[in-house]
Coordinates of C-alpha atoms and ligand atoms in Angstrom, one line a residue:
Chain A
X1 CA 8.4 -21.4 33.1
X2 CA 5.3 -23.1 34.3
X3 CA 4.4 -24.6 37.6
X4 CA 5.3 -28.2 37.9
X5 CA 4.5 -29.0 41.7
X6 CA 2.3 -26.8 44.0
X7 CA 1.6 -27.5 47.8
X8 CA -1.4 -25.5 49.1
X9 CA -1.8 -25.5 53.1
X10 CA -0.3 -29.0 53.4
X11 CA 0.2 -30.2 56.9
X12 CA 0.9 -33.5 58.9
X13 CA 0.9 -34.3 62.6
X14 CA 2.4 -37.5 64.0
X15 CA 0.4 -38.5 67.2
X16 CA 0.4 -35.0 68.7
X17 CA 3.6 -33.9 67.1
X18 CA 3.3 -31.3 64.3
X19 CA 5.9 -32.5 61.5
X20 CA 4.7 -30.4 59.0
X21 CA 2.8 -26.8 59.7
X22 CA 0.3 -25.7 56.8
X23 CA 2.8 -25.1 54.2
X24 CA 2.7 -23.5 50.7
X25 CA 5.1 -24.2 48.2
X26 CA 5.5 -24.0 44.3
X27 CA 8.2 -25.5 42.3
X28 CA 8.7 -24.2 38.8
X29 CA 9.5 -26.8 36.1
X30 CA 13.2 -27.3 35.5
X31 CA 14.4 -25.7 38.5
X32 CA 16.8 -26.8 41.0
X33 CA 15.5 -26.3 44.4
X34 CA 17.1 -27.2 47.8
X35 CA 15.7 -27.3 51.2
X36 CA 17.7 -26.8 54.4
X37 CA 17.0 -27.0 57.8
X38 CA 18.1 -28.8 61.0
X39 CA 17.3 -32.7 61.5
X40 CA 13.7 -33.2 62.8
X41 CA 12.1 -29.9 61.0
X42 CA 10.1 -32.0 58.4
X43 CA 11.9 -32.0 55.4
X44 CA 11.8 -35.9 54.7
X45 CA 8.2 -35.6 55.7
X46 CA 7.6 -33.1 53.3
X47 CA 9.2 -35.6 50.5
X48 CA 6.8 -38.4 51.7
X49 CA 4.0 -36.3 51.1
X50 CA 4.8 -35.4 47.7
X51 CA 6.0 -39.1 47.1
X52 CA 2.5 -40.5 48.3
X53 CA 4.1 -42.6 51.1
X54 CA 2.0 -40.4 53.6
X55 CA -1.3 -38.5 53.0
X56 CA -1.5 -35.0 54.4
X57 CA -3.8 -34.0 57.5
X58 CA -5.0 -30.9 55.2
X59 CA -4.3 -29.2 51.9
X60 CA -3.5 -30.1 48.4
X61 CA -0.6 -31.5 46.4
X62 CA -0.7 -31.2 42.8
X63 CA 1.7 -32.3 40.0
X64 CA 1.1 -30.6 36.8
X65 CA -2.3 -29.5 38.0
X66 CA -3.5 -32.8 39.1
X67 CA -3.9 -33.9 42.5
X68 CA -1.4 -36.6 43.6
X69 CA -2.4 -36.7 47.4
X70 CA -1.7 -40.3 48.8
X71 CA -1.0 -41.6 45.6
X72 CA 2.5 -43.2 44.4
X73 CA 4.3 -43.5 41.1
X74 CA 4.6 -39.9 40.3
X75 CA 8.1 -39.0 41.0
X76 CA 11.8 -40.0 41.3
X77 CA 13.0 -40.7 44.7
X78 CA 16.4 -41.1 46.3
X79 CA 17.7 -41.1 50.0
X80 CA 21.2 -40.8 51.6
X81 CA 21.1 -44.8 51.5
X82 CA 21.6 -45.9 47.9
X83 CA 19.2 -48.8 48.6
X84 CA 21.2 -50.5 45.8
X85 CA 20.0 -54.3 46.1
X86 CA 23.2 -56.7 46.6
X87 CA 21.9 -59.3 44.7
X88 CA 21.7 -57.5 41.4
X89 CA 24.4 -56.2 39.2
X90 CA 24.7 -52.5 38.5
X91 CA 23.1 -52.8 35.2
X92 CA 19.8 -54.5 36.8
X93 CA 20.1 -51.8 39.7
X94 CA 19.8 -49.2 37.3
X95 CA 16.7 -51.0 35.8
X96 CA 15.6 -51.8 39.1
X97 CA 12.3 -49.6 38.8
X98 CA 11.5 -51.6 35.4
X99 CA 11.9 -54.9 37.4
X100 CA 9.5 -53.7 40.3
X101 CA 6.6 -52.4 38.0
X102 CA 6.6 -54.3 34.7
X103 CA 8.0 -56.7 32.1
X104 CA 11.8 -55.6 31.5
X105 CA 12.3 -54.7 27.7
X106 CA 15.5 -54.6 25.7
X107 CA 15.2 -50.9 25.7
X108 CA 15.7 -50.9 29.4
X109 CA 18.9 -52.7 29.3
X110 CA 20.0 -50.4 26.4
X111 CA 19.0 -47.2 28.4
X112 CA 20.9 -48.4 31.4
X113 CA 24.0 -49.2 29.5
X114 CA 23.8 -45.8 27.7
X115 CA 23.5 -44.0 30.9
X116 CA 26.5 -46.2 32.7
X117 CA 28.5 -45.5 29.8
X118 CA 28.0 -41.7 29.7
X119 CA 28.8 -41.0 33.2
X120 CA 31.9 -43.6 33.7
X121 CA 30.3 -46.5 34.8
X122 CA 30.2 -48.6 31.6
X123 CA 33.0 -51.1 32.9
X124 CA 31.0 -51.7 36.0
X125 CA 27.8 -52.8 34.3
X126 CA 28.3 -56.6 35.2
X127 CA 29.6 -55.8 38.8
X128 CA 27.7 -56.1 42.1
X129 CA 27.3 -53.1 43.9
X130 CA 29.2 -54.2 46.8
X131 CA 32.4 -53.9 44.7
X132 CA 31.8 -50.4 44.4
X133 CA 32.9 -47.3 46.1
X134 CA 30.3 -44.9 48.1
X135 CA 30.3 -42.2 45.2
X136 CA 29.8 -45.0 42.6
X137 CA 27.2 -46.4 44.3
X138 CA 25.4 -43.0 44.7
X139 CA 25.7 -42.6 40.9
X140 CA 24.2 -45.9 40.2
X141 CA 21.4 -45.0 42.9
X142 CA 21.1 -41.6 40.9
X143 CA 21.0 -43.2 37.4
X144 CA 18.2 -45.7 39.0
X145 CA 16.2 -42.5 39.6
X146 CA 17.1 -40.8 36.2
X147 CA 15.7 -43.8 34.2
X148 CA 12.3 -43.2 35.4
X149 CA 10.3 -41.0 33.4
X150 CA 9.2 -38.8 36.2
X151 CA 9.9 -35.1 35.6
X152 CA 10.1 -34.4 39.3
X153 CA 13.2 -35.9 41.4
X154 CA 13.1 -35.8 45.1
X155 CA 16.8 -36.2 46.6
X156 CA 16.6 -36.6 50.4
X157 CA 20.2 -35.6 51.5
X158 CA 21.7 -38.0 48.6
X159 CA 25.5 -37.2 49.3
X160 CA 25.0 -37.0 53.3
X161 CA 27.3 -40.0 53.5
X162 CA 30.0 -39.1 51.6
X163 CA 33.3 -37.8 52.4
X164 CA 34.1 -33.9 51.5
X165 CA 36.2 -34.7 48.1
X166 CA 33.6 -37.2 46.7
X167 CA 30.7 -34.9 47.8
X168 CA 32.2 -32.2 45.7
X169 CA 32.8 -34.3 42.7
X170 CA 29.2 -35.5 43.0
X171 CA 27.7 -32.2 43.0
X172 CA 29.6 -31.1 39.8
X173 CA 28.5 -34.1 38.2
X174 CA 25.0 -33.6 39.5
X175 CA 24.8 -30.1 37.9
X176 CA 25.8 -31.5 34.7
X177 CA 23.5 -34.2 34.6
X178 CA 20.5 -32.2 35.8
X179 CA 21.3 -29.7 32.9
X180 CA 21.4 -32.4 30.2
X181 CA 18.4 -34.3 31.7
X182 CA 16.0 -31.4 32.0
X183 CA 14.2 -32.5 35.0
X184 CA 13.0 -30.8 38.0
X185 CA 15.2 -31.3 41.2
X186 CA 14.0 -31.0 44.9
X187 CA 17.0 -31.5 46.9
X188 CA 17.2 -31.8 50.8
X189 CA 20.4 -31.3 52.4
X190 CA 22.0 -29.8 55.7
X191 CA 25.0 -28.5 54.1
X192 CA 24.3 -25.0 53.3
X193 CA 27.3 -24.6 50.8
X194 CA 26.0 -27.6 48.8
X195 CA 22.4 -26.1 48.7
X196 CA 23.8 -22.8 47.4
X197 CA 26.1 -24.3 45.0
X198 CA 23.5 -26.4 43.4
X199 CA 20.3 -24.6 43.2
X200 CA 18.1 -21.8 42.0
X201 CA 16.2 -21.4 45.1
X202 CA 17.2 -22.3 48.8
X203 CA 14.2 -23.0 51.2
X204 CA 14.9 -22.7 54.6
X205 CA 13.0 -24.8 57.1
X206 CA 12.5 -24.7 61.0
X207 CA 11.3 -27.1 63.4
X208 CA 8.6 -27.1 66.1
X209 CA 6.7 -27.0 64.1
X210 CA 8.3 -27.9 60.7
X211 CA 7.6 -25.0 58.5
X212 CA 9.1 -22.9 55.9
X213 CA 10.8 -19.7 57.4
X214 CA 12.4 -18.3 54.4
X215 CA 12.8 -18.9 50.3
X216 CA 15.9 -17.4 48.9
X217 CA 16.3 -16.8 45.1
X218 CA 20.2 -17.4 44.3
X219 CA 21.6 -14.7 42.4
X220 CA 24.7 -17.0 41.6
X221 CA 25.2 -17.2 37.8
X222 CA 25.6 -20.5 36.2
X223 CA 27.4 -22.6 35.0
X224 CA 29.1 -22.7 38.2
X225 CA 32.4 -24.0 39.4
X226 CA 34.6 -23.8 42.5
X227 CA 35.1 -20.0 42.2
X228 CA 31.5 -19.7 42.4
X229 CA 31.9 -20.9 46.1
X230 CA 34.1 -17.7 47.3
X231 CA 32.0 -14.8 45.1
X232 CA 30.4 -12.1 47.0
X233 CA 26.9 -13.5 46.0
X234 CA 27.7 -16.7 47.6
X235 CA 28.9 -15.4 51.0
X236 CA 26.1 -12.9 51.2
X237 CA 23.4 -15.6 50.9
X238 CA 25.2 -18.0 53.0
X239 CA 25.3 -15.4 55.7
X240 CA 21.4 -14.7 55.5
X241 CA 20.9 -18.6 55.5
X242 CA 23.2 -19.3 58.5
X243 CA 21.6 -16.5 60.4
X244 CA 18.3 -18.2 59.9
X245 CA 19.7 -21.4 60.8
X246 CA 21.7 -20.8 64.0
X247 CA 20.6 -17.4 65.0
X248 CA 23.0 -14.3 65.5
X249 CA 26.5 -15.4 65.7
X250 CA 28.1 -15.2 69.2
X251 CA 30.9 -12.8 68.9
Chain B
X1 CA 45.0 -72.9 44.1
X2 CA 46.2 -71.3 47.5
X3 CA 42.6 -70.7 48.4
X4 CA 41.2 -74.2 47.3
X5 CA 44.1 -75.9 49.4
X6 CA 43.0 -73.8 52.2
X7 CA 39.3 -74.3 52.0
X8 CA 39.6 -78.2 51.3
X9 CA 42.8 -79.0 52.8
X10 CA 42.3 -77.8 56.6
X11 CA 38.9 -79.4 56.9
X12 CA 40.4 -82.5 55.9
X13 CA 43.5 -82.0 58.1
X14 CA 41.0 -81.6 61.1
X15 CA 39.3 -85.0 60.3
X16 CA 42.6 -86.6 60.1
X17 CA 43.7 -85.1 63.5
X18 CA 40.5 -86.6 64.8
X19 CA 41.2 -90.0 63.6
X20 CA 44.8 -89.7 64.9
X21 CA 43.6 -88.6 68.3
X22 CA 41.0 -91.6 68.5
X23 CA 43.9 -94.1 67.6
X24 CA 46.1 -92.4 70.2
X25 CA 43.5 -92.7 72.9
X26 CA 42.6 -96.3 72.0
X27 CA 46.2 -97.6 71.8
X28 CA 47.7 -95.3 74.5
X29 CA 45.1 -96.3 77.1
X30 CA 44.9 -100.0 76.1
X31 CA 41.2 -99.8 75.5
X32 CA 39.7 -103.1 74.8
X33 CA 38.7 -103.6 71.1
X34 CA 35.1 -104.3 72.1
X35 CA 34.9 -101.3 74.0
X36 CA 36.2 -99.0 71.3
X37 CA 37.8 -100.1 68.0
X38 CA 40.7 -98.4 66.3
X39 CA 39.7 -96.3 63.5
X40 CA 41.1 -98.4 60.8
X41 CA 39.2 -101.6 62.3
X42 CA 36.0 -99.4 62.2
X43 CA 36.6 -98.2 58.6
X44 CA 37.1 -102.0 57.6
X45 CA 33.9 -103.0 59.1
X46 CA 32.3 -100.8 56.4
X47 CA 34.3 -102.1 53.7
X48 CA 33.9 -105.7 54.8
X49 CA 30.2 -105.3 55.4
X50 CA 29.6 -103.3 52.1
X51 CA 27.1 -105.5 50.3
X52 CA 24.8 -105.5 53.5
X53 CA 25.4 -101.7 54.4
X54 CA 25.1 -100.2 51.0
X55 CA 21.2 -100.8 50.6
X56 CA 20.7 -99.9 54.4
X57 CA 22.7 -96.6 53.8
X58 CA 20.8 -95.7 50.5
X59 CA 17.6 -96.3 52.8
X60 CA 19.0 -93.8 55.4
X61 CA 20.0 -91.3 52.7
X62 CA 16.5 -91.4 51.1
X63 CA 14.9 -90.9 54.3
X64 CA 17.2 -88.0 55.2
X65 CA 16.7 -86.6 51.6
X66 CA 13.0 -86.8 51.5
X67 CA 12.3 -85.6 55.0
X68 CA 14.7 -82.8 54.6
X69 CA 12.6 -81.5 51.4
X70 CA 9.4 -82.1 53.1
X71 CA 10.6 -80.1 56.0
X72 CA 12.2 -77.5 53.9
X73 CA 8.9 -77.2 51.8
X74 CA 6.7 -77.1 55.0
X75 CA 9.1 -74.6 56.7
X76 CA 9.2 -72.1 53.8
X77 CA 5.3 -72.3 53.2
X78 CA 4.9 -71.9 56.9
X79 CA 7.5 -68.9 57.1
X80 CA 6.0 -66.8 54.4
X81 CA 2.4 -67.1 55.6
X82 CA 3.7 -66.3 59.1
X83 CA 5.6 -63.3 58.0
X84 CA 2.7 -62.0 55.8
X85 CA -0.1 -62.4 58.3
X86 CA 0.5 -61.1 61.7
X87 CA -2.4 -62.7 63.3
X88 CA -1.3 -66.5 61.7
X89 CA 2.0 -65.7 63.2
X90 CA 0.6 -65.0 66.8
X91 CA -1.7 -68.0 66.2
X92 CA 1.3 -70.4 65.3
X93 CA 4.3 -69.5 67.1
X94 CA 3.4 -71.1 70.6
X95 CA 2.4 -74.2 68.5
X96 CA 5.7 -73.9 66.7
X97 CA 7.7 -73.8 70.0
X98 CA 5.6 -76.6 71.4
X99 CA 6.3 -78.9 68.4
X100 CA 9.9 -78.8 69.2
X101 CA 9.6 -79.1 72.8
X102 CA 8.0 -82.4 72.2
X103 CA 11.0 -85.2 72.7
X104 CA 11.2 -86.3 68.9
X105 CA 11.6 -90.0 70.3
X106 CA 8.6 -90.0 72.2
X107 CA 6.9 -88.7 68.7
X108 CA 8.2 -91.2 66.3
X109 CA 6.6 -94.4 68.1
X110 CA 3.2 -92.9 67.8
X111 CA 4.0 -92.0 64.2
X112 CA 4.8 -95.6 63.4
X113 CA 1.8 -96.6 65.0
X114 CA -0.2 -94.3 62.7
X115 CA 1.5 -94.7 59.4
X116 CA 2.9 -98.5 59.9
X117 CA 6.3 -100.0 58.9
X118 CA 6.8 -97.5 55.9
X119 CA 9.3 -94.9 55.0
X120 CA 6.3 -92.4 55.9
X121 CA 6.7 -91.9 59.8
X122 CA 10.6 -91.7 59.1
X123 CA 10.0 -89.0 56.6
X124 CA 7.7 -87.1 59.0
X125 CA 10.2 -87.4 61.7
X126 CA 13.0 -85.7 59.7
X127 CA 10.5 -82.9 58.3
X128 CA 9.7 -82.3 61.9
X129 CA 13.1 -81.6 62.8
X130 CA 14.1 -79.6 59.6
X131 CA 11.1 -77.3 59.0
X132 CA 11.7 -75.6 62.5
X133 CA 14.9 -73.6 61.7
X134 CA 13.7 -73.2 58.3
X135 CA 10.5 -71.4 59.4
X136 CA 12.4 -69.2 61.9
X137 CA 14.9 -68.2 59.4
X138 CA 12.5 -67.1 56.6
X139 CA 10.1 -65.4 59.2
X140 CA 13.1 -63.7 60.6
X141 CA 14.5 -62.8 57.0
X142 CA 11.1 -61.6 55.8
X143 CA 10.7 -59.4 58.5
X144 CA 13.9 -57.7 58.4
X145 CA 14.0 -56.5 55.0
X146 CA 15.2 -52.7 54.9
X147 CA 12.0 -50.6 55.3
X148 CA 13.3 -47.8 53.5
X149 CA 13.9 -50.3 50.2
X150 CA 10.2 -51.3 50.6
X151 CA 9.3 -47.6 50.8
X152 CA 11.4 -47.0 47.7
X153 CA 9.6 -49.8 45.9
X154 CA 6.0 -48.4 46.9
X155 CA 7.2 -44.7 45.7
X156 CA 7.7 -46.1 42.3
X157 CA 4.2 -47.6 42.6
X158 CA 5.6 -51.4 42.8
X159 CA 2.9 -53.9 43.3
X160 CA 2.9 -56.4 46.3
X161 CA 3.5 -59.2 44.2
X162 CA 6.6 -57.9 42.4
X163 CA 7.7 -56.4 45.5
X164 CA 7.7 -59.7 46.9
X165 CA 9.6 -61.6 44.3
X166 CA 12.0 -58.8 43.4
X167 CA 13.0 -57.5 47.0
X168 CA 11.6 -59.6 49.8
X169 CA 12.5 -63.1 48.3
X170 CA 16.0 -62.4 47.4
X171 CA 16.6 -60.4 50.7
X172 CA 15.6 -63.7 52.6
X173 CA 17.8 -66.0 50.8
X174 CA 20.7 -65.8 53.1
X175 CA 18.6 -66.1 56.2
X176 CA 17.0 -69.0 54.6
X177 CA 20.1 -70.9 53.9
X178 CA 21.3 -70.5 57.5
X179 CA 18.1 -72.4 58.5
X180 CA 18.7 -75.2 55.8
X181 CA 22.0 -75.6 57.0
X182 CA 20.6 -76.4 60.4
X183 CA 18.1 -78.5 59.2
X184 CA 20.4 -80.4 57.0
X185 CA 22.8 -81.2 59.7
X186 CA 19.8 -82.6 62.0
X187 CA 18.0 -84.5 59.0
X188 CA 20.1 -87.5 59.5
X189 CA 19.3 -87.7 63.3
X190 CA 15.8 -87.6 62.7
X191 CA 16.2 -90.6 59.9
X192 CA 17.9 -92.6 62.5
X193 CA 15.5 -92.0 65.3
X194 CA 12.7 -92.6 62.7
X195 CA 14.6 -96.0 61.8
X196 CA 14.9 -97.2 65.7
X197 CA 11.5 -96.5 66.1
X198 CA 9.9 -98.2 63.0
X199 CA 12.0 -101.4 63.2
X200 CA 11.5 -103.0 60.2
X201 CA 14.3 -105.3 60.6
X202 CA 16.4 -103.5 57.7
X203 CA 17.9 -100.5 58.2
X204 CA 21.0 -98.4 59.4
X205 CA 20.1 -97.9 62.8
X206 CA 18.9 -101.4 63.5
X207 CA 22.0 -102.7 62.0
X208 CA 24.0 -100.9 64.6
X209 CA 21.9 -102.4 67.1
X210 CA 22.3 -105.7 66.1
X211 CA 25.9 -105.3 66.0
X212 CA 25.7 -104.0 69.4
X213 CA 24.2 -107.0 70.5
X214 CA 27.0 -109.1 69.0
X215 CA 29.5 -107.4 70.7
X216 CA 30.9 -106.3 67.2
X217 CA 32.0 -102.9 68.1
X218 CA 34.0 -102.2 65.1
X219 CA 30.6 -102.6 63.2
X220 CA 28.9 -100.2 65.7
X221 CA 31.3 -97.5 65.2
X222 CA 31.4 -98.1 61.3
X223 CA 27.7 -97.5 61.2
X224 CA 28.1 -94.4 63.0
X225 CA 30.9 -93.1 60.8
X226 CA 28.5 -93.8 57.6
X227 CA 25.6 -92.1 59.6
X228 CA 28.0 -89.1 60.2
X229 CA 29.1 -88.9 56.6
X230 CA 25.3 -88.7 55.4
X231 CA 24.8 -85.7 57.6
X232 CA 28.1 -84.1 56.6
X233 CA 27.8 -84.7 52.8
X234 CA 24.0 -83.3 52.8
X235 CA 25.2 -80.3 54.9
X236 CA 27.8 -79.8 51.9
X237 CA 25.4 -80.2 49.4
X238 CA 23.3 -77.5 51.1
X239 CA 26.3 -75.2 51.2
X240 CA 27.1 -75.8 47.7
X241 CA 23.7 -74.8 46.6
X242 CA 23.9 -71.7 48.8
X243 CA 27.3 -70.8 47.2
X244 CA 25.4 -71.2 43.7
X245 CA 22.5 -69.2 44.8
X246 CA 24.2 -66.2 46.1
X247 CA 27.1 -65.3 44.0
X248 CA 27.2 -61.6 44.9
X249 CA 28.5 -62.5 48.5
X250 CA 31.7 -63.9 46.8
X251 CA 31.9 -62.5 43.5
X252 CA 32.4 -58.9 42.2
X253 CA 30.8 -59.7 38.8
X254 CA 28.0 -61.5 37.7
X255 CA 28.7 -64.9 36.0
X256 CA 28.9 -65.0 32.4
X257 CA 26.1 -67.6 31.7
X258 CA 23.6 -65.8 34.2
X259 CA 24.1 -62.7 32.0
X260 CA 23.7 -64.4 28.6
X261 CA 20.6 -66.1 30.0
X262 CA 19.1 -62.8 31.0
X263 CA 20.0 -61.2 27.8
X264 CA 18.2 -63.8 25.8
X265 CA 15.1 -63.6 28.2
X266 CA 14.8 -59.7 27.8
X267 CA 15.1 -60.1 23.8
X268 CA 12.4 -62.4 23.7
Ligands
ADP1 N1 6.7 -42.0 60.7 C1 6.6 -41.3 61.9 N2 6.0 -41.5 62.7 C2 6.2 -40.7 63.7 N3 6.7 -39.5 64.0 C3 7.6 -39.2 63.0 C4 7.6 -40.0 61.8 N4 8.2 -39.6 60.7 C5 9.0 -38.5 61.1 N5 8.2 -38.3 62.3 C6 8.6 -36.9 63.3 O1 8.3 -35.9 62.5 C7 9.4 -35.0 62.6 C8 9.9 -34.6 61.2 O2 10.8 -35.6 60.7 P1 11.4 -35.6 59.4 O3 10.4 -35.2 58.3 O4 12.1 -37.0 59.2 O5 12.8 -34.6 59.6 P2 13.8 -34.3 58.8 O6 13.9 -35.1 57.4 O7 13.9 -32.8 58.5 O8 15.0 -34.5 59.3 C9 10.4 -35.5 63.6 O9 10.2 -34.9 64.8 C10 10.2 -37.0 63.4 O10 10.5 -37.6 64.8
MG2 MG1 15.4 -36.6 56.8

C-alpha cells in the first residue's frame, strides 16, 4: 500500500495555546484510521490543517507527495453538524459541492440519484432536509462528501449527535460504503468502541499540548459485525486505549 | 380545507369583531355622527365617493409601491455592502440610526421644497422609511450565516462569488422578508405623510383634511379605512412573495414545476 497523506513536524499554536505539538502522521491509501482523544486535544485542528482551513506554524503536509499546506479543495470533509442547506432538496444537497464550485451538469444529478437509490434514500430525493430524520440527514451529508472526487475523507465526529441505535446502523453502513468506494477515511470520534469497530488503526491523542500518544494497529478481522464487539481482540485493544485516555482504573 | 378556513377565517373574524366593537361603542355611548360615524356610514362614504376616491387611491398605491421598491432596493444594496465591508459598516451605522431619528414629517417639507409638487418627494419619504428595516435585516442575515457552512464551502475550494449566491443569499432570505414586511406595513404611512407635505390638492391625505374641514366625519373615517386597506394589502402581497420564495419552510418536498425547470437547465 502506498502513502496517501503524510504530516511531518506539523504544529499549530493559537495565541499562546499549543493546539497541536509537532506531529508526524502517515496514512496509507485505502485505509480507515480513527483518532480518539478527549475534547480540546487538537483533533479538529489537525483536520483543519489537512483541509487547508488553517496553515501550520511549522512542518509539512503532503497528499500523494504534493504539499497542500494552506490550500483547499483536496479533501472531503464532514462534521457532526450535517450542514445540509434547508433551501435545497436532498438531491441538490448531495450535489452541493458541484453547485459551489462549478456549473452543474446532468451527470451530477445522475450521480446523486444513483447514490441515493443505492443507499435507500431514493424516494427522498425531492424532499427538503428538514423532513428527514437525524440519521437520514447524516447519510445525505456523507453522500455529499462521497460525490466529490477526493481520495481522502475527513470525518469529524460524524455520528456524535445520533442516538445509540442509529449510530450502530450508521457505523455498519459506513463500513459498507467505505469498502465499495475504496476511499481513505480519517475518522475523529470520542467513542472508543466506534473507533475500534470501524478502523484499521486507532490513533490516541492527548491534550496540553495536543499530541499523538499512541498508534494502534487493529487486529480485529474484517468483515466486522456485532459479534466483533465482544471478541478478545476487541476487549484487549479497548482496555489499552481506555488506560491511555482515562489512566489506571480506580478500584 | 380546514387549514384554509383557519388561515383565512380567523383574520376575517377578527376584523368583523373590530367593526362590531366600533358599532357597539358608537351606538352604546350615543356618539354624535360628526364625532365618530358608524362603520356602515364610513363604508358608504367610500362607495358614494368612489369616482373621486378611486384616482386618489391609485395615486397613494403608486407612491406606496414605488417608494417601497426604491427603499427595498436601496436597503438591500446598502445592507450587502455593509455586511461585506466592515469599514463601511462602521462608517454608515451611525448615519443609519440618525436617518431614522429625524422626524419624518420634518423631513417631508424640505424634500418638497427640493423636488417640487411631484410624486418624487413622496417616494423618497416612503423609501426613507422602508430602507431601514430592510438594511438592518440583511446585515443581520448575512452576518449570521453558519460559519461552519462557510468553512465547508471553503474546504471544497468554493469561490467568494459562488459562496455568496449559493449560501449567503439563500440563508438571508428569511431575515430579508422580516425587514420587507416591516417596511411594507409602514410604507403607506410614509405615502400619507408625503401627501400631506406636498399638498398638490389631489391626493388621499388632502381629501381627508378637506372632509375634516367640512365636518364630513364619515368621509374622514372612510379615507382612513382606504389607507389601512392599502397597507394591509401590500403587507399581504409581501407575505405571499415570502411564501412563494421559501417553500422549504412549509413543504416537505420541492414543487414539481421548480424541479422540472432545474432539470431543463441542467440538461442544456
Ligand atoms: N480558531 C481557534 N482559535 C483559538 N483557539 C482555538 C481555535 N480552534 C481551536 N482552538 C483551541 O485549540 C484546542 C484544540 O481544539 P480542537 O482542535 O477543536 O480540539 P478537539 O477537536 O480535539 O476537541 C482547544 O483548546 C481550542 O480551544
Ligand atoms: Mg473537535
